[in-house]
Tab-separated table of C-alpha atoms and ligand atoms in Angstrom:
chain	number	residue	atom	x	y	z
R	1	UNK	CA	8.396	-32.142	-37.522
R	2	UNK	CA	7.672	-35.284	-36.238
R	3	UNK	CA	10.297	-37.273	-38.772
R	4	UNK	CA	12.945	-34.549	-38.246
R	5	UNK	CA	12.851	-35.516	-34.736
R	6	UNK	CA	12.809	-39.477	-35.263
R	7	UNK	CA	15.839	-39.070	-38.102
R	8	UNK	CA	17.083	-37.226	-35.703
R	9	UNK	CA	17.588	-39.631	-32.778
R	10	UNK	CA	18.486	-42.072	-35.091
R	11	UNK	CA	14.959	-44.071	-34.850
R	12	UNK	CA	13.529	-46.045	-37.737
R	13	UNK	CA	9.979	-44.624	-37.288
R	14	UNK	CA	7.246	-42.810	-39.798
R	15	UNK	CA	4.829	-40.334	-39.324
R	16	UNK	CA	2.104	-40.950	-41.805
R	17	UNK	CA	-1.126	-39.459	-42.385
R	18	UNK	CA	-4.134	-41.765	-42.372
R	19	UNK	CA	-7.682	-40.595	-43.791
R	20	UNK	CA	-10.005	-41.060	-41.618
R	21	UNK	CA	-13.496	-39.881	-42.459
R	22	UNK	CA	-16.101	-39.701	-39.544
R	23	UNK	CA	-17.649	-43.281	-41.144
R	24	UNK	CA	-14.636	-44.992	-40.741
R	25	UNK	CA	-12.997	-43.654	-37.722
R	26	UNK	CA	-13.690	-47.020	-35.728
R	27	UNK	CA	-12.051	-48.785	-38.043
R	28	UNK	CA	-8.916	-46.672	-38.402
R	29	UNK	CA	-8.681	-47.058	-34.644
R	30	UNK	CA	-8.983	-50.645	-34.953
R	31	UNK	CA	-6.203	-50.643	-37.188
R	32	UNK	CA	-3.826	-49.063	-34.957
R	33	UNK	CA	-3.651	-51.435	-32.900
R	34	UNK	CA	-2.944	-54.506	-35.029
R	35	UNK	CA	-1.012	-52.060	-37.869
R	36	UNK	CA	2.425	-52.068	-35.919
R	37	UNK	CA	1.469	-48.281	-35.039
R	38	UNK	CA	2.925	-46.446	-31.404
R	39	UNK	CA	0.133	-43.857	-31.541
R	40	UNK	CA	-1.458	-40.954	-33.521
R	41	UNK	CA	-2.345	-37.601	-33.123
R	42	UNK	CA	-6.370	-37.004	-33.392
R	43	UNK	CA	-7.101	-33.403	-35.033
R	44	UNK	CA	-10.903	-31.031	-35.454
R	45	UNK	CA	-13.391	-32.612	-36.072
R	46	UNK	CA	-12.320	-35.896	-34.327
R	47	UNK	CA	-10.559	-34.863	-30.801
R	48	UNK	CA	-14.407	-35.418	-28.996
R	49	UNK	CA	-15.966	-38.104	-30.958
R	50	UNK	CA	-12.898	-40.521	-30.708
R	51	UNK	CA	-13.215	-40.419	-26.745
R	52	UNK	CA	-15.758	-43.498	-26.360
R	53	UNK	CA	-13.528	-45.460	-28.822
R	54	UNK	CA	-10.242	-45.486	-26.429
R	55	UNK	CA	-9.579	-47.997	-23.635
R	56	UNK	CA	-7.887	-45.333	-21.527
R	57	UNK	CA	-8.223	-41.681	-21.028
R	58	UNK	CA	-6.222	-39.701	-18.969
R	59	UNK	CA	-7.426	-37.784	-16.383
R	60	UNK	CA	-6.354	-34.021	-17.809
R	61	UNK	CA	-7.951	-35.342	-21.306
R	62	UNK	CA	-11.243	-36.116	-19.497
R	63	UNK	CA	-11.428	-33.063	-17.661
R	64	UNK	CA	-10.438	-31.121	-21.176
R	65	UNK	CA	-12.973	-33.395	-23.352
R	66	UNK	CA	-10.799	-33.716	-25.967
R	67	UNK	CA	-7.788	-36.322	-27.039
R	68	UNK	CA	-5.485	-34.644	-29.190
R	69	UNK	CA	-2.711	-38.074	-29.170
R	70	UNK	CA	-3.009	-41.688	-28.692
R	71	UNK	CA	-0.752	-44.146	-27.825
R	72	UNK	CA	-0.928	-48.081	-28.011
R	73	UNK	CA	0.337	-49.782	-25.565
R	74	UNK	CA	0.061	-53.828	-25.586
R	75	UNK	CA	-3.130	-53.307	-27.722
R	76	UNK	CA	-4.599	-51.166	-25.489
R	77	UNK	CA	-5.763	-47.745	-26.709
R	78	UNK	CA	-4.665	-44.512	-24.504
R	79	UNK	CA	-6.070	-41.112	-25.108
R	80	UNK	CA	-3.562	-38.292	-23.907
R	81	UNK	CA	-4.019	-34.490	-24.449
R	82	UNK	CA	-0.958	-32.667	-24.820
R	83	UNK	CA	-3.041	-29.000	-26.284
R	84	UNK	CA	-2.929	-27.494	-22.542
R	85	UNK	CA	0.734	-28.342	-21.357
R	86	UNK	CA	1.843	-27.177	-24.980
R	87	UNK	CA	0.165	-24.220	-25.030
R	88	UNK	CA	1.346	-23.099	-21.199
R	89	UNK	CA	4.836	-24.234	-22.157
R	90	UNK	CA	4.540	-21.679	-25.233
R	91	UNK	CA	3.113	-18.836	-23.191
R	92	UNK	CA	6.132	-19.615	-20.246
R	93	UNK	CA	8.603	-19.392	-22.828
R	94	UNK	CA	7.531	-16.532	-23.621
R	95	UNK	CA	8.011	-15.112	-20.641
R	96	UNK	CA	4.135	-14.727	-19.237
R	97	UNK	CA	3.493	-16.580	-16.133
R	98	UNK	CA	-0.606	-16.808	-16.084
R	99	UNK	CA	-0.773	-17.397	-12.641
R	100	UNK	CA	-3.016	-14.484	-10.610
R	101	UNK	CA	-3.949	-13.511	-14.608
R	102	UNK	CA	-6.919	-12.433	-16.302
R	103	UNK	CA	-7.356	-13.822	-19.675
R	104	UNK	CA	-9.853	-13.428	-22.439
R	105	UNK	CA	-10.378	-16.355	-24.635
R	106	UNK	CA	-12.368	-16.578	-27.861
R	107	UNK	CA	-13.812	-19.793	-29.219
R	108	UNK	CA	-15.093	-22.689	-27.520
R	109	UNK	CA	-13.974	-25.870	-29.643
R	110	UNK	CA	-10.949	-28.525	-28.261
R	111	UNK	CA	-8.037	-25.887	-28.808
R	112	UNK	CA	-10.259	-23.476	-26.386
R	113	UNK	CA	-11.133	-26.238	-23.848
R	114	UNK	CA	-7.479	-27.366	-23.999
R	115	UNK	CA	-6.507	-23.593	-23.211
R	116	UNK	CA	-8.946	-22.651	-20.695
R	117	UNK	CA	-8.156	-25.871	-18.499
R	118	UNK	CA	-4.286	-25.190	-18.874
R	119	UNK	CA	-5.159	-21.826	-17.397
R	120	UNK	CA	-7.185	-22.713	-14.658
R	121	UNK	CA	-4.653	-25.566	-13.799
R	122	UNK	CA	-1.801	-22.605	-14.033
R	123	UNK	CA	-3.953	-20.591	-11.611
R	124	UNK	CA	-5.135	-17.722	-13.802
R	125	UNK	CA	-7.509	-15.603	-11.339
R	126	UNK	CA	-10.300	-15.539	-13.916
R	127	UNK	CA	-11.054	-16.777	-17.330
R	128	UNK	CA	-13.455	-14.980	-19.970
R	129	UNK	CA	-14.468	-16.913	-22.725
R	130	UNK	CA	-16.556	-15.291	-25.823
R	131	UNK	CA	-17.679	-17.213	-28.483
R	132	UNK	CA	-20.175	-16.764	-31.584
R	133	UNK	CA	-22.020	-19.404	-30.790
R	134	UNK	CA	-22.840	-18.599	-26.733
R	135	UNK	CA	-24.343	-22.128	-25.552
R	136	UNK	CA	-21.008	-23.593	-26.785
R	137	UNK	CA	-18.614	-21.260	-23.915
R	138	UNK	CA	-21.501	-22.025	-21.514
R	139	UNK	CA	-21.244	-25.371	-21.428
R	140	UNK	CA	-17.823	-25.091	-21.301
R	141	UNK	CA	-18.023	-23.372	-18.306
R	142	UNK	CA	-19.952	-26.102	-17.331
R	143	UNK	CA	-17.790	-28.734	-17.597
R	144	UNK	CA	-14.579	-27.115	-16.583
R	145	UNK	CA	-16.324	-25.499	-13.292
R	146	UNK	CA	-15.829	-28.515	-10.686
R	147	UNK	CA	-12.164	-28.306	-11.876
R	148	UNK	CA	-11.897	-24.606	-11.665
R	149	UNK	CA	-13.794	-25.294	-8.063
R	150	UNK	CA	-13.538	-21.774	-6.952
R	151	UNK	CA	-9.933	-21.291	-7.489
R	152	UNK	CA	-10.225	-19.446	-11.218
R	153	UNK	CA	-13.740	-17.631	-12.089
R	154	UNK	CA	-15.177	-18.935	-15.455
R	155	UNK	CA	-17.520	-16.713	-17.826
R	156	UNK	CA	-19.155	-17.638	-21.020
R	157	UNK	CA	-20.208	-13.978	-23.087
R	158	UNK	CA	-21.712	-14.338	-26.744
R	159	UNK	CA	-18.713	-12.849	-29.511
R	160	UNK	CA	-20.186	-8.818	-29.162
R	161	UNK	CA	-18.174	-5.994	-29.656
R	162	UNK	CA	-19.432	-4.710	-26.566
R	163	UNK	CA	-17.986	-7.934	-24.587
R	164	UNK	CA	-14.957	-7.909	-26.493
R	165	UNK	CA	-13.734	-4.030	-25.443
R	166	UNK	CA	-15.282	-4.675	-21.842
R	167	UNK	CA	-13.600	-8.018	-21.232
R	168	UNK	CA	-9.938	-6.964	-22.668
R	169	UNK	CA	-10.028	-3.687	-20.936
R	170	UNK	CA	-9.357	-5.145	-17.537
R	171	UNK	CA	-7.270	-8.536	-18.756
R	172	UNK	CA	-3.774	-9.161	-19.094
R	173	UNK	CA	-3.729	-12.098	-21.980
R	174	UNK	CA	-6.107	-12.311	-24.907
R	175	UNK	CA	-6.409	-15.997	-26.800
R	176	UNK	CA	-7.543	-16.599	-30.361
R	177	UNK	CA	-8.695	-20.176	-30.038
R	178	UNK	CA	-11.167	-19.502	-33.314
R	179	UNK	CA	-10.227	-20.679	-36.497
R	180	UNK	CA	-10.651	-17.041	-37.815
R	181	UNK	CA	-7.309	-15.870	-39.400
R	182	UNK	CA	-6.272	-19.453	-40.133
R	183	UNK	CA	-5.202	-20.054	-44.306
R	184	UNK	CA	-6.991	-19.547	-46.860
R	185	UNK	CA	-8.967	-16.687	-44.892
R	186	UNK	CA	-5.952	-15.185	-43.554
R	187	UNK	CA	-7.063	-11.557	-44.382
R	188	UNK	CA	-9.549	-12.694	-41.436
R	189	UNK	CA	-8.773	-11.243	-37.853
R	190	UNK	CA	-11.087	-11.758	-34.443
R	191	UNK	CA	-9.920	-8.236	-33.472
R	192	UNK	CA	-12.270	-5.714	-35.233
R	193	UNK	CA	-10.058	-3.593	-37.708
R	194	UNK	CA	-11.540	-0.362	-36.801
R	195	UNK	CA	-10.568	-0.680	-33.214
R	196	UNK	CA	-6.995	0.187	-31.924
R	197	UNK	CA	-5.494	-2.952	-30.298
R	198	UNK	CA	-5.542	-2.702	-25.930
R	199	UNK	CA	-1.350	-2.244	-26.248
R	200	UNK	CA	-1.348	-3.572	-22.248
R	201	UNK	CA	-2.765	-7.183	-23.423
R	202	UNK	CA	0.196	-10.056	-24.057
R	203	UNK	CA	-1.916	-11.621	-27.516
R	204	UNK	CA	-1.810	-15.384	-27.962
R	205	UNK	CA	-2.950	-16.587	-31.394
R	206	UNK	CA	-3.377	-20.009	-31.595
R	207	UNK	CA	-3.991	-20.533	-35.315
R	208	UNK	CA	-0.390	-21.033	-36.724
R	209	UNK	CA	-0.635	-20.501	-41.146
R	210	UNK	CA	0.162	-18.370	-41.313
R	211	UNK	CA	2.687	-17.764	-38.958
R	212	UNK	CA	1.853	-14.171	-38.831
R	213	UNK	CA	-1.830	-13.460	-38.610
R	214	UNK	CA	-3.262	-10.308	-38.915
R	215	UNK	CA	-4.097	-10.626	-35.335
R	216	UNK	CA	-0.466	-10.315	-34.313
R	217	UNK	CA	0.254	-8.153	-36.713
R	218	UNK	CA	-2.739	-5.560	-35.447
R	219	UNK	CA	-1.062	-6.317	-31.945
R	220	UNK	CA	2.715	-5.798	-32.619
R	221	UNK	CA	1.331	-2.350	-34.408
R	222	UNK	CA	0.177	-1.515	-30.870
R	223	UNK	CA	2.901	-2.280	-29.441
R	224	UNK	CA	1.316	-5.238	-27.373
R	225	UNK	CA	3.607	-8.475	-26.687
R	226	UNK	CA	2.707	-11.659	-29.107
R	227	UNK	CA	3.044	-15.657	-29.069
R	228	UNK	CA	2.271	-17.278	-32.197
R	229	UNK	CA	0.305	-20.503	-32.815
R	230	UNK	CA	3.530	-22.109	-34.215
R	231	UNK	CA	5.659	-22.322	-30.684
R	232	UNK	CA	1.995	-24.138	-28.853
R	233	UNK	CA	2.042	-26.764	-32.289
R	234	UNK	CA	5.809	-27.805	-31.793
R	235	UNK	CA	5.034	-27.963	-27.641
R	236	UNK	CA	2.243	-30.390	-27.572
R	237	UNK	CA	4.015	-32.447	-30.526
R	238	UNK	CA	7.317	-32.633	-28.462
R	239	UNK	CA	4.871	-34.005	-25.297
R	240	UNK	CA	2.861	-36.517	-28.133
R	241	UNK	CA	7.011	-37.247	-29.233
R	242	UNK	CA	7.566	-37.600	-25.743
R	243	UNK	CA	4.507	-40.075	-24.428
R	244	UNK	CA	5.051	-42.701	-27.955
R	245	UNK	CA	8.989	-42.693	-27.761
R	246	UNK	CA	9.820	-42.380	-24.568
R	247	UNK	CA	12.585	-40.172	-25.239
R	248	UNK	CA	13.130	-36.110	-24.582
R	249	UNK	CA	12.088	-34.690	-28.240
R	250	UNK	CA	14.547	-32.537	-30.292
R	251	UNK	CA	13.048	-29.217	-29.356
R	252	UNK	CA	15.046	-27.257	-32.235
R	253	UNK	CA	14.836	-29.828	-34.618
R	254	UNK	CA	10.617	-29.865	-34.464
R	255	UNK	CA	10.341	-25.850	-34.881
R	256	UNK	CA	13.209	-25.743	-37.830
R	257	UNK	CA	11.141	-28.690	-39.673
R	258	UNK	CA	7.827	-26.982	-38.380
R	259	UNK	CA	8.804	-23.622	-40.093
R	260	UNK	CA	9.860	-24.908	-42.850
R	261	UNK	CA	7.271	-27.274	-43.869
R	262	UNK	CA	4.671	-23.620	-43.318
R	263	UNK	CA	7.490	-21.812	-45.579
R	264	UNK	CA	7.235	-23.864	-47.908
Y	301	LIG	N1	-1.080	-24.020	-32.293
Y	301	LIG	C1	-1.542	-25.225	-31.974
Y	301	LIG	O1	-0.828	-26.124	-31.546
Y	301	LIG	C2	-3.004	-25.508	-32.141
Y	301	LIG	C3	-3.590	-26.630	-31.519
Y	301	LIG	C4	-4.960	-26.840	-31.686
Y	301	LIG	C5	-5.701	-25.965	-32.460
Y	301	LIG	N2	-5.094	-24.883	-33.055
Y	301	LIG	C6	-5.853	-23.910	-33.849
Y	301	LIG	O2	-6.921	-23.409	-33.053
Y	301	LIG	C7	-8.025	-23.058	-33.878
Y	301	LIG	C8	-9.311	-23.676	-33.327
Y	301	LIG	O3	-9.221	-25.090	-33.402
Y	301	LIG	P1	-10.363	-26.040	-32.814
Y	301	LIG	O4	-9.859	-27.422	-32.962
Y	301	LIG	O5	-10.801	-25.589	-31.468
Y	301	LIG	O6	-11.548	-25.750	-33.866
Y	301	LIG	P2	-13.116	-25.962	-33.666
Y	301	LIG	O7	-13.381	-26.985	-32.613
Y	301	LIG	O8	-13.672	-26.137	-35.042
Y	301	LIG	O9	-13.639	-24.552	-33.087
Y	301	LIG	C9	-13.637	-23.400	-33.916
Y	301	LIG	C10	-13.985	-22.166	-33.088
Y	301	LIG	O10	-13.886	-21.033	-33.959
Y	301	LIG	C11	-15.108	-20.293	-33.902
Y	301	LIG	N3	-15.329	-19.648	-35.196
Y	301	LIG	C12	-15.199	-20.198	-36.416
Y	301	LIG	N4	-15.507	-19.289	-37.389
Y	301	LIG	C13	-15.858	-18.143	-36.735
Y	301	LIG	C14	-16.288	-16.840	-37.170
Y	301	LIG	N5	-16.421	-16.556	-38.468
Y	301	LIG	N6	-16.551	-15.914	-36.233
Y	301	LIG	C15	-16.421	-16.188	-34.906
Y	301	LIG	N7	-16.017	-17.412	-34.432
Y	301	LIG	C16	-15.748	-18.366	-35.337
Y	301	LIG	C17	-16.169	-21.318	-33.581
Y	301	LIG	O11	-17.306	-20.672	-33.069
Y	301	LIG	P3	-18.738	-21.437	-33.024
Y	301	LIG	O12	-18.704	-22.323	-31.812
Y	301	LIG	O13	-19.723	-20.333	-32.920
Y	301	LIG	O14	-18.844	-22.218	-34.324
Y	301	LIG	C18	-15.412	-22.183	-32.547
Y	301	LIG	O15	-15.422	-21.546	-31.277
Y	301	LIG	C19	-7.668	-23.532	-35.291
Y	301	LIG	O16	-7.174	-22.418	-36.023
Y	301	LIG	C20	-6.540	-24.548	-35.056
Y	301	LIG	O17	-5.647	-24.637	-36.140
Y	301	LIG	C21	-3.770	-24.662	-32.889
């Protein structure tokens, strides 16, 4: 999507993809700067670990704990996270406006802490978050509460059924920010099959291949109103487009090339 959107403003840039295994991440850093490079996007497992490496950090990216894109800037390293905004500009154009919300999110890794801050800085009323592993949401919690600081209640559950039904029962938006649904396990869903799906809840799936996950497809049986992962992936590219170019990113270009590269 990214090189639709260069050809398309007529700039003589490539996106490439550069291997970088957790041994050699300082050195593909270091590279960066001195390779001619205007940035890079940072994806799982790297979005934490690459934090100490970066001369800059923005203050929504520190508060998140994750860099998702970089930019170099006279050979200066500068960690942005553009998750959050992408993800609330996906939900908006959707038509949900999260502030005065409840919202149930499961997972705890950088897309949930990208998501949960978004929603506290969107001014959900309170924020749910269930994960398998429950020391993971509770430090979370943790971190995000002197940003929440009052305004949004923050609660870490462990992943039970019992949670789940409880939780969704009284929220308005439900988040998948797990990797469970995501190719090659797509026959995967984080919403139980033997339970009908809460029609009431507006379902937000964050994994994006497939487009349609069974989660959304258990939800749209129910009649319940779905965002996919795909709209959130093009967002927070156009804001990466936006922060290394400097110019407004094809929106329409980005999701044609996005859906078609997933089609293909
Ligand atoms: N649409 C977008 O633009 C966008 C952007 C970022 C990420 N994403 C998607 O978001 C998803 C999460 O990404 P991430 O970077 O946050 O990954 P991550 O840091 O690896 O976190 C994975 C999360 O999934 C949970 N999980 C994994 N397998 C599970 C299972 N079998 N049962 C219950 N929970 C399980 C993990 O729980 P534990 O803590 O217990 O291991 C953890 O909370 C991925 O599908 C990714 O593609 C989408």
């Amino acid at each position: 999507m990214h090189n639709a959107a260069f050809d398309a403003l007529g700039l003589k840039w490539r996106y490439v993809l550069l291997p970088a295994p957790r041994e050699r991440l300082e050195a593909a850093l270091a590279e960066l700067k001195v390779s001619g490079y205007a940035g890079a996007n940072v994806t799982t497992p790297h979005k934490q670990v690459v934090m100490p490496c970066l001369d800059t950090i923005t203050k929504e990216a520190q508060a998140m704990g994750a860099v998702n894109t970089i930019a170099v800037r006279d050979g200066q390293l500068g960690g942005y996270n553009t998750d959050g905004a992408g993800f609330l500009l996906a939900l908006r154009a959707s038509g949900f406006e999260p502030r005065g919300q409840r919202a149930v999110v499961m997972g705890a890794g950088g897309a949930a802490r990208a998501v949960v801050h978004g929603l506290v800085g969107a001014g959900a009323q309170q924020v749910v978050l269930l994960n398998r592993t429950v020391a993971r949401a509770r430090a979370m919690v943790a971190d995000l509460a002197g940003y929440a600081d009052g305004r949004c209640e923050l609660h870490a559950l462990p992943l039970t059924l019992e949670a789940l039904v409880e939780s969704t029962r009284v929220a308005d938006l439900f988040v998948n920010a797990t990797t469970l649904g995501m190719w090659p396990r797509a026959d995967a869903s984080p919403w139980p099959s033997h339970l009908p799906f809460p029609a009431h809840l507006v379902v937000s799936d964050l994994v994006y291949n497939p487009q349609e996950t069974r989660l959304l497809s258990q939800a749209r049986d129910s009649g319940a109103q779905c965002v996919g992962g795909l709209e959130m992936l093009v967002r927070q590219g156009a804001l990466a487009f936006q922060i290394w170019t400097g110019e407004s990113a094809p929106l329409e270009v980005m999701r044609r090339a996005a859906r078609e590269a997933l089609e293909r």
